[in-house]
Tab-separated table of C-alpha atoms and ligand atoms in Angstrom:
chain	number	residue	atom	x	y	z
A	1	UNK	CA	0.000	0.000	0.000
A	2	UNK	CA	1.573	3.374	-1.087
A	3	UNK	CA	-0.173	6.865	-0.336
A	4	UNK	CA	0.542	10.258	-1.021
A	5	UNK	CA	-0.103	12.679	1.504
A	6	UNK	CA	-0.496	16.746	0.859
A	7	UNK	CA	0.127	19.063	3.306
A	8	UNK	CA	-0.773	22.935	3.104
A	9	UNK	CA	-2.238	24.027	6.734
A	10	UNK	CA	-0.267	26.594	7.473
A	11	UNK	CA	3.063	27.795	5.898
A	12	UNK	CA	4.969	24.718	4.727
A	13	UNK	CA	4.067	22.742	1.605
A	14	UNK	CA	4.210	19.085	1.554
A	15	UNK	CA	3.918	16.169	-0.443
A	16	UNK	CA	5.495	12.900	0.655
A	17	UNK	CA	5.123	8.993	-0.010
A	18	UNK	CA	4.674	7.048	2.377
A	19	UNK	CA	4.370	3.040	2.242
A	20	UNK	CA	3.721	0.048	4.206
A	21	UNK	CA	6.272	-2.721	4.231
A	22	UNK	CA	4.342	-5.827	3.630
A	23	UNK	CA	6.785	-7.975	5.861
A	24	UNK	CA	6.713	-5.705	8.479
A	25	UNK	CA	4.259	-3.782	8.733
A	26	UNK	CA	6.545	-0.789	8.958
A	27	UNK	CA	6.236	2.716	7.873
A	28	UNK	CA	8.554	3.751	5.364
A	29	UNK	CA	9.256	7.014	3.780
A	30	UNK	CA	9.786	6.730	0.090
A	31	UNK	CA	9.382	11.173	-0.113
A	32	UNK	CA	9.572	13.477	2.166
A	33	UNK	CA	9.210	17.055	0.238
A	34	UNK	CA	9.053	19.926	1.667
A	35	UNK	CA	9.044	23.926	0.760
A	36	UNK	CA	8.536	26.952	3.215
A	37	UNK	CA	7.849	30.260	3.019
A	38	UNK	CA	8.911	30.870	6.616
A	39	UNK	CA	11.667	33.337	5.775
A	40	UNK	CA	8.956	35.717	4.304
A	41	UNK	CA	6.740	35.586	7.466
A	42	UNK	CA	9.574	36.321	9.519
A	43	UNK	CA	10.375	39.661	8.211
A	44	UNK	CA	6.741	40.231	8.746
A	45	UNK	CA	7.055	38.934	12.536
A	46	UNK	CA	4.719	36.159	11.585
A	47	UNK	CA	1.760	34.936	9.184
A	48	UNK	CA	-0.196	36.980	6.999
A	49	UNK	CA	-3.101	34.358	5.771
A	50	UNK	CA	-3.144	36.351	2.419
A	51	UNK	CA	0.356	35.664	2.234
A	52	UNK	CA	0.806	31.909	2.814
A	53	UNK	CA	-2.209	30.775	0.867
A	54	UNK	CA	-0.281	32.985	-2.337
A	55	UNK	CA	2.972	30.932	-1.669
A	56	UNK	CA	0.885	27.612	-1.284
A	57	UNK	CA	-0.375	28.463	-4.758
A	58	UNK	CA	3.075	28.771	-6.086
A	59	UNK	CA	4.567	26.103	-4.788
A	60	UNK	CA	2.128	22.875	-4.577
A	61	UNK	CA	2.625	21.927	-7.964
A	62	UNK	CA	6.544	21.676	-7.891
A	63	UNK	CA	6.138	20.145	-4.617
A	64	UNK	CA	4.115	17.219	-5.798
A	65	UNK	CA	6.234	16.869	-8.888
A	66	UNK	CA	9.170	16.248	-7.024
A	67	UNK	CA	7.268	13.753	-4.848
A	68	UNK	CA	6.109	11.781	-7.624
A	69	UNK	CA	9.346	11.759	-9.460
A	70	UNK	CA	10.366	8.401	-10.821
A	71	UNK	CA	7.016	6.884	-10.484
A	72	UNK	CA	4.061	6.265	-12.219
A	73	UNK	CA	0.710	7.553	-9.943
A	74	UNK	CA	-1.775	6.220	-11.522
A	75	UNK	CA	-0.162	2.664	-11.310
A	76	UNK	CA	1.901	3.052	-7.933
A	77	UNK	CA	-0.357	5.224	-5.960
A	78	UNK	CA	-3.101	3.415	-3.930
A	79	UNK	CA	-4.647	6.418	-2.303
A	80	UNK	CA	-4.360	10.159	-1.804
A	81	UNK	CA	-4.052	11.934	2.074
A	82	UNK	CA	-4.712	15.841	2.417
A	83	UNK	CA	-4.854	17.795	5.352
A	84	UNK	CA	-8.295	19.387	5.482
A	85	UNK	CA	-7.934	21.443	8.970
A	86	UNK	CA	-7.478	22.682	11.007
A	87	UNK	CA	-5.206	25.848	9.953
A	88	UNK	CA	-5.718	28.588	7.777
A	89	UNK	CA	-8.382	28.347	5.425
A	90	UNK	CA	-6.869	29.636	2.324
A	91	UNK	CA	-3.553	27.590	2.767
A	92	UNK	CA	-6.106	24.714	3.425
A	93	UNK	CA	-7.929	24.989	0.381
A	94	UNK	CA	-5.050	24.961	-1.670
A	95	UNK	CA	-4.188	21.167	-0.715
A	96	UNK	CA	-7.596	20.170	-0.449
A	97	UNK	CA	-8.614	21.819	-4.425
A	98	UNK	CA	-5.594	20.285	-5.729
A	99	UNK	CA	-6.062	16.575	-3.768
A	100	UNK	CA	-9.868	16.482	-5.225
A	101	UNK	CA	-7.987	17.050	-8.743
A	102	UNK	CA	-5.407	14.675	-8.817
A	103	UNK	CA	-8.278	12.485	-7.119
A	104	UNK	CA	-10.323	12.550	-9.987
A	105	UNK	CA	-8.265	12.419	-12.704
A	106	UNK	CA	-5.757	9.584	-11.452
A	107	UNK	CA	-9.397	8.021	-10.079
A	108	UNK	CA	-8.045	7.233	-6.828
A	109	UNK	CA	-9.824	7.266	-2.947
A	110	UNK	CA	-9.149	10.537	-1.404
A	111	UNK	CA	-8.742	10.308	2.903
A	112	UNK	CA	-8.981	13.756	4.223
A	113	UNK	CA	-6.354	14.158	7.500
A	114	UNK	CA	-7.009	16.210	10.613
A	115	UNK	CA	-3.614	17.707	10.770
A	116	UNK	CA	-3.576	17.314	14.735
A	117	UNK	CA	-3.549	13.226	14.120
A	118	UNK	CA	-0.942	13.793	11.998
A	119	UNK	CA	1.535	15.320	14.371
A	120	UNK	CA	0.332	12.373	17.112
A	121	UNK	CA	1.030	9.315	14.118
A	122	UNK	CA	4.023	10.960	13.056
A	123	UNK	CA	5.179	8.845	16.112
A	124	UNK	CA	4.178	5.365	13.904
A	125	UNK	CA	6.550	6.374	10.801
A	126	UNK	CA	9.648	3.400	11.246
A	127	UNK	CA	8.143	2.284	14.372
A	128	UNK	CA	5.602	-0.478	14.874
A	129	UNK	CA	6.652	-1.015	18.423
A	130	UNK	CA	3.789	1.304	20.166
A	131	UNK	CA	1.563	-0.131	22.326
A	132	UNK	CA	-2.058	1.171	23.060
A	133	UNK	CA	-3.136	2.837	25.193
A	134	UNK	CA	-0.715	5.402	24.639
A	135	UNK	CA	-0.233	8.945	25.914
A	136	UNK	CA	0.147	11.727	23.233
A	137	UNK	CA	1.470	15.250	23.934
A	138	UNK	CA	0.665	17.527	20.963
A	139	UNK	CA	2.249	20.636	20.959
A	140	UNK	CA	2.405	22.760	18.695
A	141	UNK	CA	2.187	26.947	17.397
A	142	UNK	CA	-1.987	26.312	17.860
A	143	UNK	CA	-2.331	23.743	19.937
A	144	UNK	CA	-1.251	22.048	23.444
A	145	UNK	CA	-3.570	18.835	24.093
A	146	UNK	CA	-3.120	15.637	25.964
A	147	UNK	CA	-4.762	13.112	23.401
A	148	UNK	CA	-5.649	9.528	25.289
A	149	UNK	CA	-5.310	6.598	22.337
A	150	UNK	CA	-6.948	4.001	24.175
A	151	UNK	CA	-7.207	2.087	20.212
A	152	UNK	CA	-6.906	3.801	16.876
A	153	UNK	CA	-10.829	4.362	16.671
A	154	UNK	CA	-11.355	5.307	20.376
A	155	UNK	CA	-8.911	8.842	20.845
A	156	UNK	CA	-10.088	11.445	23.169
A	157	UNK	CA	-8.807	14.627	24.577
A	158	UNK	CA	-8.217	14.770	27.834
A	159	UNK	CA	-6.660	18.201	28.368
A	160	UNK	CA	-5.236	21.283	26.078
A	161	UNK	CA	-4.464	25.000	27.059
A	162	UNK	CA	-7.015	27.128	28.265
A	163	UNK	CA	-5.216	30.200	26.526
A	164	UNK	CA	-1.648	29.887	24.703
A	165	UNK	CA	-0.219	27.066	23.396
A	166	UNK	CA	3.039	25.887	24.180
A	167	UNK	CA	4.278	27.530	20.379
A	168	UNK	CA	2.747	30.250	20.772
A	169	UNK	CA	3.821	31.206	24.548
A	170	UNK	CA	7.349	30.711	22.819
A	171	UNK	CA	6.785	32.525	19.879
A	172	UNK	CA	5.168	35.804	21.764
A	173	UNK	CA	7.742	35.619	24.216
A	174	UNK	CA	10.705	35.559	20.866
A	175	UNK	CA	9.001	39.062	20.002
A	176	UNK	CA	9.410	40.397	23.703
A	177	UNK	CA	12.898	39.493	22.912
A	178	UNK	CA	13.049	40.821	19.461
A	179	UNK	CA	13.723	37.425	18.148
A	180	UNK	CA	12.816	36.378	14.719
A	181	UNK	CA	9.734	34.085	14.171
A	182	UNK	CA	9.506	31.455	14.977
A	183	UNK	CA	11.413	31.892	18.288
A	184	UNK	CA	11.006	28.420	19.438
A	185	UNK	CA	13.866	26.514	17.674
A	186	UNK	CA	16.156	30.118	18.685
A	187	UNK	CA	15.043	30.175	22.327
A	188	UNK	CA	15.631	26.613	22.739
A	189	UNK	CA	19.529	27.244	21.132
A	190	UNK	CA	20.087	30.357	23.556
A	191	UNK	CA	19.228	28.557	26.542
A	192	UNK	CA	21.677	26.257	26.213
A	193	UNK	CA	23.809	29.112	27.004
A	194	UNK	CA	21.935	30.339	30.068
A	195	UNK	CA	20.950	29.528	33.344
A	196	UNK	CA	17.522	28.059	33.293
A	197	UNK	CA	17.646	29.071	37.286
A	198	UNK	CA	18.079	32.830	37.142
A	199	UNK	CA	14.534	34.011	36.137
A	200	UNK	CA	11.659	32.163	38.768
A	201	UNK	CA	8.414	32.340	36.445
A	202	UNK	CA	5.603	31.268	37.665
A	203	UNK	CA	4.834	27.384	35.926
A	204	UNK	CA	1.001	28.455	35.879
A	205	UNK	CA	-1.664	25.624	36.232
A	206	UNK	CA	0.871	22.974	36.834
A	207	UNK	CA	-0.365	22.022	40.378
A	208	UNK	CA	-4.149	21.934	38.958
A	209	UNK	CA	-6.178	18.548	39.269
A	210	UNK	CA	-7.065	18.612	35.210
A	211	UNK	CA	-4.978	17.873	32.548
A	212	UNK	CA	-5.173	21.327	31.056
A	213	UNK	CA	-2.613	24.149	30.429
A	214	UNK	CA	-2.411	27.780	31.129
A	215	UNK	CA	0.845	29.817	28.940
A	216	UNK	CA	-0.692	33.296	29.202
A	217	UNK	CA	0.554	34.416	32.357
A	218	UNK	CA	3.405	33.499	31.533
A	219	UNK	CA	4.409	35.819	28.417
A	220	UNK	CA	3.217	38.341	30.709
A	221	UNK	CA	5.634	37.566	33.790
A	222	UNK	CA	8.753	37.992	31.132
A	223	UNK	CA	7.083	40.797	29.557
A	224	UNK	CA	7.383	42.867	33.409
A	225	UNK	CA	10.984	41.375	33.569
A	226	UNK	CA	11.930	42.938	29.698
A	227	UNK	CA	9.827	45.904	31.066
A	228	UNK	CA	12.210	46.285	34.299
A	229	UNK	CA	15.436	46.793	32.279
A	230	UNK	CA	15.825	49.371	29.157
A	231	UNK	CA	17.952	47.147	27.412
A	232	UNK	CA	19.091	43.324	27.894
A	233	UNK	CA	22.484	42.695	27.699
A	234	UNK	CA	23.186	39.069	25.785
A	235	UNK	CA	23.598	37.386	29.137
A	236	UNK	CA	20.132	38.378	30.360
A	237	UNK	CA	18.712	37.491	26.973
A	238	UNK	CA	19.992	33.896	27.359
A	239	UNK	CA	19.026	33.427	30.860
A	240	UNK	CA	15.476	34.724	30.183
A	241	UNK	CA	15.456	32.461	27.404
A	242	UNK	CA	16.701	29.419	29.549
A	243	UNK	CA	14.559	30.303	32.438
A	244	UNK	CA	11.456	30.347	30.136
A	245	UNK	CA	11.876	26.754	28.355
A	246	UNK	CA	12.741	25.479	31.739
A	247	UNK	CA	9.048	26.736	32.749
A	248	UNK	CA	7.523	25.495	29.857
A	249	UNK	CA	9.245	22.206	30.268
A	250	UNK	CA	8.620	21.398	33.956
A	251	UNK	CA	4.719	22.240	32.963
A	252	UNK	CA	4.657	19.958	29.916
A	253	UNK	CA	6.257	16.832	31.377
A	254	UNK	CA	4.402	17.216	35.134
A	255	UNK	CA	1.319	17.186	33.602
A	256	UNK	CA	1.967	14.524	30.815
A	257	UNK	CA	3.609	11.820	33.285
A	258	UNK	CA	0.370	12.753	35.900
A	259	UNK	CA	-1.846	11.548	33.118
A	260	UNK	CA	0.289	8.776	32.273
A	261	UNK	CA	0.062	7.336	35.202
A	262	UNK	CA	-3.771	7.802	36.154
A	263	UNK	CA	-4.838	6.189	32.911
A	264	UNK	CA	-1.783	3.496	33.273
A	265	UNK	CA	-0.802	3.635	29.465
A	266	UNK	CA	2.205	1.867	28.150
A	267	UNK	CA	3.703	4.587	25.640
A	268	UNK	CA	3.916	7.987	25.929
A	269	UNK	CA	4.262	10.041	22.256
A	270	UNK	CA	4.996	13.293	21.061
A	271	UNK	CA	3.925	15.590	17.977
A	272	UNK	CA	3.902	19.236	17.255
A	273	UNK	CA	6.563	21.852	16.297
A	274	UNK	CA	7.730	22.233	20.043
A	275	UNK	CA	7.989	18.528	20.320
A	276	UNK	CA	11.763	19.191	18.338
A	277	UNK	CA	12.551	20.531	21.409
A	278	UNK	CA	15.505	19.063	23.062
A	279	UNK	CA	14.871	19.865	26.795
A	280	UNK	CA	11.389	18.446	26.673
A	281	UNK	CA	12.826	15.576	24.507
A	282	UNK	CA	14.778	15.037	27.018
A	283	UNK	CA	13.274	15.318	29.813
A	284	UNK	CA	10.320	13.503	29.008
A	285	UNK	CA	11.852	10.978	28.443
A	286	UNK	CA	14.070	10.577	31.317
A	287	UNK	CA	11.198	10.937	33.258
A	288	UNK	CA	9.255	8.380	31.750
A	289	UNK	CA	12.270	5.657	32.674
A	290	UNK	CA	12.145	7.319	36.318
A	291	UNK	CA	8.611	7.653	36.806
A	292	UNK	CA	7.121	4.702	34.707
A	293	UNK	CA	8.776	1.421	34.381
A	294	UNK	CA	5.668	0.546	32.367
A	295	UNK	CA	5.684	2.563	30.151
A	296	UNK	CA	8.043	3.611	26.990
A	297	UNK	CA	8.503	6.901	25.125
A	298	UNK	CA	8.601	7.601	21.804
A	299	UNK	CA	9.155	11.022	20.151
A	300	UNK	CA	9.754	11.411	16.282
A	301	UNK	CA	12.713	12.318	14.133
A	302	UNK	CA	12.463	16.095	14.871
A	303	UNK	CA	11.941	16.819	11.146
A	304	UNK	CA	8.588	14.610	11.607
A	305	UNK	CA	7.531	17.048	14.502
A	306	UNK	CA	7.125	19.862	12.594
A	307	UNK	CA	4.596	19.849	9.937
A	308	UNK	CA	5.375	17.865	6.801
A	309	UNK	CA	3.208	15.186	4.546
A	310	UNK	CA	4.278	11.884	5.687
A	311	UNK	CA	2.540	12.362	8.763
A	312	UNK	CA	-0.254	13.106	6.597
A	313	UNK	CA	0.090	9.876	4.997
A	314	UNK	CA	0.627	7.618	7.797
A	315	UNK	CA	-2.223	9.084	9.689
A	316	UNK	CA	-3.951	7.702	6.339
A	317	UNK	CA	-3.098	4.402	7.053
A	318	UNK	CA	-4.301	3.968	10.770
A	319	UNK	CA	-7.695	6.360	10.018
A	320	UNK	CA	-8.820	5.183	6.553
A	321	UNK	CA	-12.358	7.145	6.118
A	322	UNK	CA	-12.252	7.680	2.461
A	323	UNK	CA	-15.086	10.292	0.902
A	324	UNK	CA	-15.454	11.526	-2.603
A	325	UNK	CA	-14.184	14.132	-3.847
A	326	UNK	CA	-16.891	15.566	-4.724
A	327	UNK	CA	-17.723	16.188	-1.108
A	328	UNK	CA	-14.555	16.944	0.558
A	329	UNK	CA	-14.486	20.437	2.388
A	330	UNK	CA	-11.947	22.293	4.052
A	331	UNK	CA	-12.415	22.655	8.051
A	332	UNK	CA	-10.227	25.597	9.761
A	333	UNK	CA	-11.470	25.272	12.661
A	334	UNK	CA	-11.630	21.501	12.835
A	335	UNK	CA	-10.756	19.638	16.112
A	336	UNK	CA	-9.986	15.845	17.074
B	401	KG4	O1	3.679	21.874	14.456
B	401	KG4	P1	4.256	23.139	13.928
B	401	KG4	O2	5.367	23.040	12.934
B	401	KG4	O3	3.142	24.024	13.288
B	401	KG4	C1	1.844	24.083	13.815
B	401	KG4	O4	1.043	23.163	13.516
B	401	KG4	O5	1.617	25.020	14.604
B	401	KG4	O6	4.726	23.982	15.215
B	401	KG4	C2	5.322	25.235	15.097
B	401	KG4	C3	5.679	25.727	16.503
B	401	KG4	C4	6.175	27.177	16.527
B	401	KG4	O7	5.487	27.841	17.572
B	401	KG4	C5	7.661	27.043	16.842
B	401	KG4	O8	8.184	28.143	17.557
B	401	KG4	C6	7.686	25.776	17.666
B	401	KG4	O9	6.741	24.929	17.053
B	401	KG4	N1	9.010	25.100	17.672
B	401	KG4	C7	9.778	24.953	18.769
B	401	KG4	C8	10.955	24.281	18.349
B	401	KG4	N2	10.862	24.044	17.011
B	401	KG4	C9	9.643	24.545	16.613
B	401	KG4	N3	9.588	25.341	20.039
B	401	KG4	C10	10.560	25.065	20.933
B	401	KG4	N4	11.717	24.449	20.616
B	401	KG4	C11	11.960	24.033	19.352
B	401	KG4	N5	13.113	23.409	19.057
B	402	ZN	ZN1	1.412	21.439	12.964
């Protein structure tokens, strides 16, 4: 079984093959392709809609054609994944239009793909050692849920953020700084050259009987701390930069091993841009071995964490609802 999967959510285009070894069982990647247009929201400070569904539009095309190259689709191409929400809707509708196309005129079954599965089965690409029920922390630049697998066809959520998600409390907190977006991936780097002990923020919600998240209060406590001085010296910058992944981190991994243990699962997994993060990597799993004997952690490569296709196409293969294409729609604002 070979699929193509098409993602266009946000601001990344991708179109990647994905197929099932029949030995194994396995998840391999045949194509990953992938084109951004990152650079131009960062001299904006972040995403202009207009602008990423424009760049979508430019670069689908080539994106596909390079992940098709060297095969035939019509013969080698059992079925066709797309991303249908939630994100933006005109970067959406881009991969969605262009899916129903290629759906009708290679005649194959189209499987629309709620992006937030993909992130959470980006975990089964080259793995087929998870057990259920399994633990999944999605974090990402929209989202920050606890997602309970308890089987492929019975996922619930059992927590998420009741303001910012773990992104975005990263990415607000890189413009305090005057960081480029997205400040996650540059945060993360200068911390490793601060103290993560300097600044005490608060680590809100993480005593709180639920499963859910609170970031908010957070951007604000390093907002009053940027306020405090006119102008941060490098050192400062790192150890506010240290001391705010730490927070993040300690929040993240309290509340995911809590929930790990009350509903006794035997894998904890990963997905979302902020799962690339090596502290929470890390410390997740260390924790895990610690805290839960039972249990085993996964995270993926940390090119499968941020968005891409193949986790568009292997969600395919665990959540096979096919529709026509006729009837396919676009869902910004769609949940798990
Ligand atoms: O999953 P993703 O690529 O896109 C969404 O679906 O949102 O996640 C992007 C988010 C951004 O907020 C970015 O700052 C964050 O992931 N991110 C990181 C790291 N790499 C990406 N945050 C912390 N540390 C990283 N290494
Ligand atoms: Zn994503």
């Amino acid at each position: 079984m070979t699929i193509l999967g098409i993602e266009t959510s946000c601001d990344e285009t991708g179109a990647a093959i994905v197929q099932k070894d029949p030995r194994s069982s396995t998840l391999k990647i045949r194509k990953n392709i992938l084109a951004t247009s990152l650079d131009m929201h960062a001299k904006t400070g972040g995403i202009i809609p207009e602008n990423a569904a424009r760049e979508q539009l430019k670069l689908i095309i080539p994106v596909i054609k390079e992940a098709i190259e060297g095969i035939d689709p019509k013969r080698d191409i059992d079925a066709i994944a797309v991303t249908f929400g939630p994100g933006l809707i005109g970067s959406l509708l881009v991969g969605v239009e262009t899916a129903r196309t290629l759906s009708y005129i290679w005649n194959k079954p189209l499987i629309p793909v709620n992006h937030l599965y993909g992130h959470i089965y980006a975990n089964f690409i080259e793995n087929s050692t998870i057990l259920l029920p399994a633990l999944a922390l999605v974090v990402s630049g929209g989202h920050t849920d606890l997602v309970l697998l308890k089987t492929h066809k019975d996922i619930k959520v059992i927590g998420s953020t009741r303001d910012d998600a773990a992104g975005e409390a990263f990415d607000k907190i890189g413009r305090l700084l005057e960081l480029p977006y997205p400040a996650g991936p540059i945060i993360s780097k200068l911390a490793e050259e601060g103290d993560p002990s300097s600044y005490r923020f608060p680590r809100p919600m993480i005593g709180s009987k639920d499963f859910n998240f609170s970031f908010s209060g957070l951007k604000t406590a390093v907002l009053y701390e940027v306020k405090k001085t006119k102008k941060l010296t490098s050192t400062q910058k790192k150890n506010i930069c240290a001391s705010t992944e730490q927070a993040i981190v300690d929040v993240l991994v309290r509340k995911t091993l809590k929930a790990a243990k009350k509903y006794e699962v035997k894998s904890i997994l990963m997905g979302g841009g902020v799962a690339a993060n090596n502290k929470l990597r890390e410390s997740l799993k260390q924790k895990t071995k610690e805290q839960l004997p039972n249990a085993k952690f996964f995270a993926p490569a940390k090119e499968l964490c941020t968005d891409n296709a193949a986790m568009i196409a292997a969600t395919a293969f665990y959540r096979n609802t096919q529709v026509p294409w006729q009837i396919i729609k676009a869902d910004p604002a769609s949940y798990y």
